[in-house]
Tab-separated table of C-alpha atoms and ligand atoms in Angstrom:
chain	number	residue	atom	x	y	z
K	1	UNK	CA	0.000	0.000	0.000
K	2	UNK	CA	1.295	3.551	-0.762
K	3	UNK	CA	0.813	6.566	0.980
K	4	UNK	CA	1.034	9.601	-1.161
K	5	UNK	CA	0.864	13.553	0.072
K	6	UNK	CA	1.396	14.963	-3.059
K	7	UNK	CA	-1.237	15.852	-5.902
K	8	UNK	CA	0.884	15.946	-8.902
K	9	UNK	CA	2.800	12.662	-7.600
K	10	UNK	CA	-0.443	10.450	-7.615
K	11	UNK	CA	-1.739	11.663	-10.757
K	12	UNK	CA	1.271	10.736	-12.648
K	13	UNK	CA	0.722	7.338	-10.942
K	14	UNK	CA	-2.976	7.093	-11.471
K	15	UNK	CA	-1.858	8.327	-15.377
K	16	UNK	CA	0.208	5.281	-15.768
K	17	UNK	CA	-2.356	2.745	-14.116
K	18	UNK	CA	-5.033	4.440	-16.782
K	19	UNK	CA	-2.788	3.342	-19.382
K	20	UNK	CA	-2.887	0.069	-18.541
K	21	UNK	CA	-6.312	-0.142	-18.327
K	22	UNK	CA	-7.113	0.012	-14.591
K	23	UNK	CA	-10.439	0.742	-13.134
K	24	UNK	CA	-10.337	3.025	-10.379
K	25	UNK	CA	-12.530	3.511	-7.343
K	26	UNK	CA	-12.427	6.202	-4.771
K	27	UNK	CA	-13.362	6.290	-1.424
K	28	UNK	CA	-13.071	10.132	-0.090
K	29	UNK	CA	-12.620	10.372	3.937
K	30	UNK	CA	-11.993	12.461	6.514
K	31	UNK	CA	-10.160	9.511	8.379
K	32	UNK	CA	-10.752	8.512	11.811
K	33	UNK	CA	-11.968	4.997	10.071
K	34	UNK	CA	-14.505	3.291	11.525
K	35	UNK	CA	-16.786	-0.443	9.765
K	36	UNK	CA	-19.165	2.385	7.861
K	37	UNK	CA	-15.797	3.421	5.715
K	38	UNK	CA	-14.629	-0.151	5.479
K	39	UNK	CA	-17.910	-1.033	3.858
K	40	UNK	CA	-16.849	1.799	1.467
K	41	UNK	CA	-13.556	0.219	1.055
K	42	UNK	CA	-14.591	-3.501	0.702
K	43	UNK	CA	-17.494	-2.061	-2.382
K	44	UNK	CA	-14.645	-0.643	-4.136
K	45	UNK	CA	-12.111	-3.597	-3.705
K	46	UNK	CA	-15.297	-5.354	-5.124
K	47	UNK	CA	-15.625	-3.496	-8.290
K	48	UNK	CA	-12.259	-1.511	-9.390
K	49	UNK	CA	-8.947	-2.747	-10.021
K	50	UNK	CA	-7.345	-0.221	-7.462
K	51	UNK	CA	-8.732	1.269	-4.781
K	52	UNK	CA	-7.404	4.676	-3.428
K	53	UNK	CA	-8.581	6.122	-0.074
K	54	UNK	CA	-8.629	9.686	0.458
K	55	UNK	CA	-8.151	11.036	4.019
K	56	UNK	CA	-8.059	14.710	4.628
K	57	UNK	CA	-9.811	16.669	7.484
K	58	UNK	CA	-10.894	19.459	4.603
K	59	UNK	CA	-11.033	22.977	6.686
K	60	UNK	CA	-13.117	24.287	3.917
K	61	UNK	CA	-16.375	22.549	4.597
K	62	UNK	CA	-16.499	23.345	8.883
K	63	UNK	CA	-17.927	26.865	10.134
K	64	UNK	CA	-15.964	28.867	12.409
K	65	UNK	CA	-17.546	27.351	15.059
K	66	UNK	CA	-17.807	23.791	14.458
K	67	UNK	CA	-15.479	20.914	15.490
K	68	UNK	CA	-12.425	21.416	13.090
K	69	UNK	CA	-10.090	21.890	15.592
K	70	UNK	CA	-10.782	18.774	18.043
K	71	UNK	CA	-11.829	16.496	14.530
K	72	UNK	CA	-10.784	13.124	15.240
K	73	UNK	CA	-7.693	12.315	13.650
K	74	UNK	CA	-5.680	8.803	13.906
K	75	UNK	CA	-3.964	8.232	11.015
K	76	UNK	CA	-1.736	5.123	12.208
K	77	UNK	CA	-5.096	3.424	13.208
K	78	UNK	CA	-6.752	4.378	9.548
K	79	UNK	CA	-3.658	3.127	7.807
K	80	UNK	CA	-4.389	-0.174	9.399
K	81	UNK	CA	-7.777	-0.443	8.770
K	82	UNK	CA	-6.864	0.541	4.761
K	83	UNK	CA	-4.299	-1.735	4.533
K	84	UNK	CA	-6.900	-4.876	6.104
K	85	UNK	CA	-9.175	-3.982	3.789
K	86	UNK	CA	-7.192	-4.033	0.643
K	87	UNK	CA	-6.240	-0.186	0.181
K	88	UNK	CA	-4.144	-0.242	-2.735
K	89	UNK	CA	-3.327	3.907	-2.380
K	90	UNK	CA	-3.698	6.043	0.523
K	91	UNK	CA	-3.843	9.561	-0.454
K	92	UNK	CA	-3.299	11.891	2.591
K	93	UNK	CA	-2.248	15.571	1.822
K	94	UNK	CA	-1.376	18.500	4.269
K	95	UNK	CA	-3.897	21.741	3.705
K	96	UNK	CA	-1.382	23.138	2.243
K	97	UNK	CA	-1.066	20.888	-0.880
K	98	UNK	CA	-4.967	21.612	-1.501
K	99	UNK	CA	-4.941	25.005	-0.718
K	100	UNK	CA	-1.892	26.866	-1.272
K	101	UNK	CA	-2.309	29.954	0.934
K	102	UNK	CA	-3.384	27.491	3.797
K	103	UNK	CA	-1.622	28.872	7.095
K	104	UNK	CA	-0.978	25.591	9.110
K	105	UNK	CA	-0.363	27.771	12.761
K	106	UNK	CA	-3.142	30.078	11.634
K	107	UNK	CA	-7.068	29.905	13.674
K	108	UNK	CA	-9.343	28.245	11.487
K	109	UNK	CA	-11.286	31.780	11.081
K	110	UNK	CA	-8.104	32.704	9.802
K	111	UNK	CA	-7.823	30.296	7.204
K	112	UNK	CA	-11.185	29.988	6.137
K	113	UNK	CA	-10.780	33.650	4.239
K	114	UNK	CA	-8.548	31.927	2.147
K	115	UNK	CA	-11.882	30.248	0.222
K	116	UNK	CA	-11.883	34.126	-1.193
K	117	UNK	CA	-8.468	33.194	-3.032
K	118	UNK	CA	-9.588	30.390	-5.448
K	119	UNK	CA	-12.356	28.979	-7.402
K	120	UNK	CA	-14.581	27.115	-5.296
K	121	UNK	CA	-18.043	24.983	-5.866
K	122	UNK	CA	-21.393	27.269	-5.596
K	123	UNK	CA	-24.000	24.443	-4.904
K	124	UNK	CA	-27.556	25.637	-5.888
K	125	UNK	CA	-29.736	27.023	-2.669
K	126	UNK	CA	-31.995	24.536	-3.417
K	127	UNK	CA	-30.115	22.328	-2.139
K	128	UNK	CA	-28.149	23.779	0.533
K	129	UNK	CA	-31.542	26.025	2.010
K	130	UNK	CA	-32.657	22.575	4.047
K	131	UNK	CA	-31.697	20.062	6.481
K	132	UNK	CA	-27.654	20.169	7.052
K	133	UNK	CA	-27.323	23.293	5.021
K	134	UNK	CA	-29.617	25.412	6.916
K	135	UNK	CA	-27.561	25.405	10.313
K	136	UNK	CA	-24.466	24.645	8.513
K	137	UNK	CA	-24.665	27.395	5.306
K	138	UNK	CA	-21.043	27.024	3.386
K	139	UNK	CA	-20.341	22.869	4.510
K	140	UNK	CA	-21.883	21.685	1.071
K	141	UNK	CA	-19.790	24.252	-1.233
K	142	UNK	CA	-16.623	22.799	0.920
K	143	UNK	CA	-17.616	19.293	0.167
K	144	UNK	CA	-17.924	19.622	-2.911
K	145	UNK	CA	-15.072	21.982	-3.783
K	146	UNK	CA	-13.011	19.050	-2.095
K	147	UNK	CA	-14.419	16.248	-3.892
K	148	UNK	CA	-14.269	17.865	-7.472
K	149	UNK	CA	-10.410	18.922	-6.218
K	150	UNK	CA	-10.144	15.120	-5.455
K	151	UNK	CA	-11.905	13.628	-8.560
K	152	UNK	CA	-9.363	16.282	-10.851
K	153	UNK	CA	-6.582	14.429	-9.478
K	154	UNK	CA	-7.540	11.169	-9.012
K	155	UNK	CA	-9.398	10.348	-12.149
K	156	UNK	CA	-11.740	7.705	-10.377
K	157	UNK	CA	-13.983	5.387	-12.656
K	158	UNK	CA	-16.434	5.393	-9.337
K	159	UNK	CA	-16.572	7.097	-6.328
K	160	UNK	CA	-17.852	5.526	-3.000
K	161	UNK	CA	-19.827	7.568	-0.440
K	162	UNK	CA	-21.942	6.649	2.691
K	163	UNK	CA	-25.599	6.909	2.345
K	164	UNK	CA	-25.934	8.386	5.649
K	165	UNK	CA	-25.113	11.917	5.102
K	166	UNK	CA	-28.013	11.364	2.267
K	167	UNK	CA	-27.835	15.288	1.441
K	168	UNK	CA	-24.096	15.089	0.994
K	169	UNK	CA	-24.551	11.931	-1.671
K	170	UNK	CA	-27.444	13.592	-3.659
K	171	UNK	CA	-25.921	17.042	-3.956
K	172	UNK	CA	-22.657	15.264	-4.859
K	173	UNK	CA	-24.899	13.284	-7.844
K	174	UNK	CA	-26.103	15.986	-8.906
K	175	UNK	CA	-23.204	18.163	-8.812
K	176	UNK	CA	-21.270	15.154	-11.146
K	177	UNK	CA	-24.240	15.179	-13.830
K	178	UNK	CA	-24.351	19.000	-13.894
K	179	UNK	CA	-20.669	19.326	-14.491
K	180	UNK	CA	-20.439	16.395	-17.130
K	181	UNK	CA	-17.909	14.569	-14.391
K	182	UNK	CA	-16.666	11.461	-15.701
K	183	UNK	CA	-17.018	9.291	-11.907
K	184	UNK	CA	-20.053	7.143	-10.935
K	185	UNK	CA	-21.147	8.229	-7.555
K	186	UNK	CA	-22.340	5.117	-5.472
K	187	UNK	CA	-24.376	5.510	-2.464
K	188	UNK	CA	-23.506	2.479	0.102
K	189	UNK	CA	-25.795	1.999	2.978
K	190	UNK	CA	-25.806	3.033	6.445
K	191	UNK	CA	-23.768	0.759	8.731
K	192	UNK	CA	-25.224	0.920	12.559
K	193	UNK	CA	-24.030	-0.713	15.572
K	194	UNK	CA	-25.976	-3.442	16.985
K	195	UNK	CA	-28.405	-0.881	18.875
K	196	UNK	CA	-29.295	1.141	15.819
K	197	UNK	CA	-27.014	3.853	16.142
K	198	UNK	CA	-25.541	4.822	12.606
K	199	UNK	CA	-21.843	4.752	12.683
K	200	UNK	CA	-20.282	8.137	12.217
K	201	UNK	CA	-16.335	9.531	13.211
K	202	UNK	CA	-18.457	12.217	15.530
K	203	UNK	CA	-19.919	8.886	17.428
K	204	UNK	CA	-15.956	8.902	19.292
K	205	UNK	CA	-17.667	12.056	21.445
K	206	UNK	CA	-20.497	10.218	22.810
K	207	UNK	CA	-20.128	8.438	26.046
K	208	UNK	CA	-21.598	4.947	26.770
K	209	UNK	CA	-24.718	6.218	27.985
K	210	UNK	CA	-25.210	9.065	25.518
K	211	UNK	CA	-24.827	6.509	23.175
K	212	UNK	CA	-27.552	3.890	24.212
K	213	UNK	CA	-29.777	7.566	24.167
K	214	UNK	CA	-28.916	8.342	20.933
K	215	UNK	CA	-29.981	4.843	19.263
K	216	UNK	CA	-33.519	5.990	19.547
K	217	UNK	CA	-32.604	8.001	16.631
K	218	UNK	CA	-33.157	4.812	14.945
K	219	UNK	CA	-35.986	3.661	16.655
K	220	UNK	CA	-38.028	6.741	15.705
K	221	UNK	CA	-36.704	6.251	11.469
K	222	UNK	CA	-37.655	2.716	12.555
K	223	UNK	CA	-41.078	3.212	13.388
K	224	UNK	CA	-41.860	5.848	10.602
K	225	UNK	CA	-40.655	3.171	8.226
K	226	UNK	CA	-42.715	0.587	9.670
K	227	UNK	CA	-45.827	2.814	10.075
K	228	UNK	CA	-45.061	3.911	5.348
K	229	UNK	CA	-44.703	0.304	5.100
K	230	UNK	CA	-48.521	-0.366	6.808
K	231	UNK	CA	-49.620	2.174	4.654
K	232	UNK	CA	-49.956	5.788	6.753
K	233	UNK	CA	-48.635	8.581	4.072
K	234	UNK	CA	-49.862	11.896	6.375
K	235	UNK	CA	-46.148	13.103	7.717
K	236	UNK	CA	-47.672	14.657	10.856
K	237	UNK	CA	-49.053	11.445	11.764
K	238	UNK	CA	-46.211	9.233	11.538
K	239	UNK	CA	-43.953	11.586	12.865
K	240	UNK	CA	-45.876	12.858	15.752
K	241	UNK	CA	-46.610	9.102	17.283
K	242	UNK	CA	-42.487	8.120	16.080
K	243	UNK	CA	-41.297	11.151	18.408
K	244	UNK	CA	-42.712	9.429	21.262
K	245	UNK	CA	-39.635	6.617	20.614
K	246	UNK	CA	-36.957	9.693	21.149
K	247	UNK	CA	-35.361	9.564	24.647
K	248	UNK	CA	-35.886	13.001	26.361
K	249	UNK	CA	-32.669	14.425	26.253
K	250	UNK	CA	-32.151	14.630	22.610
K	251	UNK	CA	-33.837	17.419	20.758
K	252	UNK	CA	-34.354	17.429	17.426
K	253	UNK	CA	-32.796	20.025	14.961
K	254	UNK	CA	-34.899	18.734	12.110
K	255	UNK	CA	-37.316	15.894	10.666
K	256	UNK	CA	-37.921	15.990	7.182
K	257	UNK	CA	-39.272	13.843	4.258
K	258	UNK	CA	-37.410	14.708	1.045
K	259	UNK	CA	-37.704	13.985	-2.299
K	260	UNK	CA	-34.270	10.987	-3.155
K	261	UNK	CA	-33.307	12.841	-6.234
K	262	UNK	CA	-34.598	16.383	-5.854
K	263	UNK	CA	-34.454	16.948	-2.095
K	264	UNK	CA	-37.258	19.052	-2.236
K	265	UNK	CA	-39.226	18.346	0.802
K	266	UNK	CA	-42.835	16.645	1.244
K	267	UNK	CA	-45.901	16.968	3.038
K	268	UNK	CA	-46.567	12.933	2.293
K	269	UNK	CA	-43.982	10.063	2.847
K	270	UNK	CA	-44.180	8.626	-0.804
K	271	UNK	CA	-41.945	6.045	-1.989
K	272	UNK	CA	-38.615	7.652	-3.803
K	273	UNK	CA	-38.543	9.746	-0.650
K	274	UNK	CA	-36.348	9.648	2.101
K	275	UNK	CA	-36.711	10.835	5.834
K	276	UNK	CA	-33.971	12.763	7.564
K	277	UNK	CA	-32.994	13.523	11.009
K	278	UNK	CA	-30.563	15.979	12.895
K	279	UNK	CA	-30.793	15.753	16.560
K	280	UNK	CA	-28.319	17.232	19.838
K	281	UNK	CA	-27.511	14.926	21.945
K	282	UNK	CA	-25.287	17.561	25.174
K	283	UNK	CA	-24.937	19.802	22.280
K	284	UNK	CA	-23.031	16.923	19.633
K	285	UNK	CA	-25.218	17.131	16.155
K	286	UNK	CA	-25.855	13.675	15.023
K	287	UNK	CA	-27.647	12.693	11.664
K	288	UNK	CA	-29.472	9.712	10.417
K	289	UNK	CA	-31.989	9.214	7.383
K	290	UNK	CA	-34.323	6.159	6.080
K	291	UNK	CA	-34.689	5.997	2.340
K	292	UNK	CA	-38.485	4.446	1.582
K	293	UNK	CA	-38.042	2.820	-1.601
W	1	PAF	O1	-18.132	12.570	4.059
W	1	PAF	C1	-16.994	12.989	4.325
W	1	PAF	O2	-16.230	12.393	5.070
W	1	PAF	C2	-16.532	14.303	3.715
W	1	PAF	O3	-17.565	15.228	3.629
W	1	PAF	C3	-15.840	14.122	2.340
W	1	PAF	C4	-16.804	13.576	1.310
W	1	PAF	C5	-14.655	13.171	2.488
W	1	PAF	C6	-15.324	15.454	1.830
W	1	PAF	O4	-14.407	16.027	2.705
């Protein structure tokens, strides 16, 4: 397994694979590694010939006062999990390779005026005015400023990304069609520990117990899914007997049915829809969704 920090270095080497034919699958991170990425990694060492693995805490895509700083970060414990699961290529640049006027001592306040210095990714408001983009305004333009950064160099065939930040994966689809981007975008499902909970890097700041809380996240997606699938459509219905699962001390930032493709939200839980959650758990933001097919 190789572990590259510089942009221009792996796409000579992705070049030369290209020439001989090799399919190549991408699976973009932020690191701290956990079984949801590895189900990433596993669908690409399924399909592609060589699988890289991004990992890069991208300062772009966190608010000024959001969790940049104390990020989890282990990158001795990702390389091992990369290199189990058949990594062929980890790629794992310093700020400064993807953004050259990135101060590494600087705040991140500091550095986020840098995003005035280069081209960067204007997603439509229609899909950033909802859900995640309405208490987080510039993350999607950073995510996907990042992942068009990553596609230029990497070149993959198909891209892998978790279905559980759902808004992230459509607005990434959509951004690939709209830009004539040569990379399938595959949407893997949610991986959840045994109680429900969805697994997600941010999970490392929950204790035991505000973990067991926090799987009734899932129990109230579980319920609404089970109440579609006996055939109630009126949202306020399902959603206001599904609360009732949610254990008191987690209050819910949003609760939404959207629209798979369009995100464009819905009085009725229809199939092709999916419904999303953000909820505080002591003040950490957790997310899950439940697509209704
Ligand atoms: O989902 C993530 O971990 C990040 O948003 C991504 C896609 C790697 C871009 O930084």
């Amino acid at each position: 397994m190789q572990i590259i920090k510089k942009a221009n270095e792996l796409t000579e080497i992705i070049n030369e694979l290209k020439k001989e034919g090799k399919k190549i699958g991408l699976v973009p991170t932020m690191g701290a590694l956990h079984r949801g990425h590895k189900s990433l990694i596993d669908a690409a060492r399924k399909d592609c010939d060589i699988v890289v693995v991004s990992i890069f805490v991208n300062p772009i895509q966190f608010g000024e006062n959001e969790d940049f700083d104390k990020y989890p970060r282990n990158f001795e414990k990702d390389k091992l999990v990369c290199k189990e699961a058949g990594c062929d290529i980890i790629f794992n640049p310093e700020p400064q390779e993807m953004y050259a006027d990135y101060k590494k001592e600087a705040s991140l306040k500091e550095n986020l005026k840098i995003k005035e210095e280069f081209y960067t990714i204007k997603v439509p408001t229609k899909y950033t005015n909802k859900l995640c983009g309405k208490s987080r305004p510039d993350h999607f333009n950073g995510v996907c400023t990042i992942v068009l950064k990553l596609f230029n160099i990497i070149k993959p065939n198909v891209a892998y990304f978790g279905q559980k930040d759902i808004q992230q994966l459509i607005i990434i689809k959509n951004m690939v069609k709209s830009l004539n981007i040569n990379t399938k975008i595959q949407g893997c499902p949610i991986v959840r520990e045994e109680s429900g909970l969805a697994l997600s890097s941010r999970n490392s700041y929950l204790t035991e117990s505000q973990k067991e809380k926090a799987s009734t996240i899932f129990k109230v997606l579980s319920n609404i899914e089970l109440m579609f699938n006996e055939g109630f459509t009126n949202k306020n219905e399902i959603f206001e007997q599904s609360k009732k699962l949610l254990h008191k001390d987690i209050e819910i930032e949003y609760l939404e049915v959207c629209d798979i493709n369009t995100l464009d939200y819905s009085e009725k839980i229809l199939h092709n829809s999916f419904v999303a959650i953000a909820a505080k758990i002591d003040n950490i933001r957790l997310i899950d969704n439940v697509v209704l097919s």
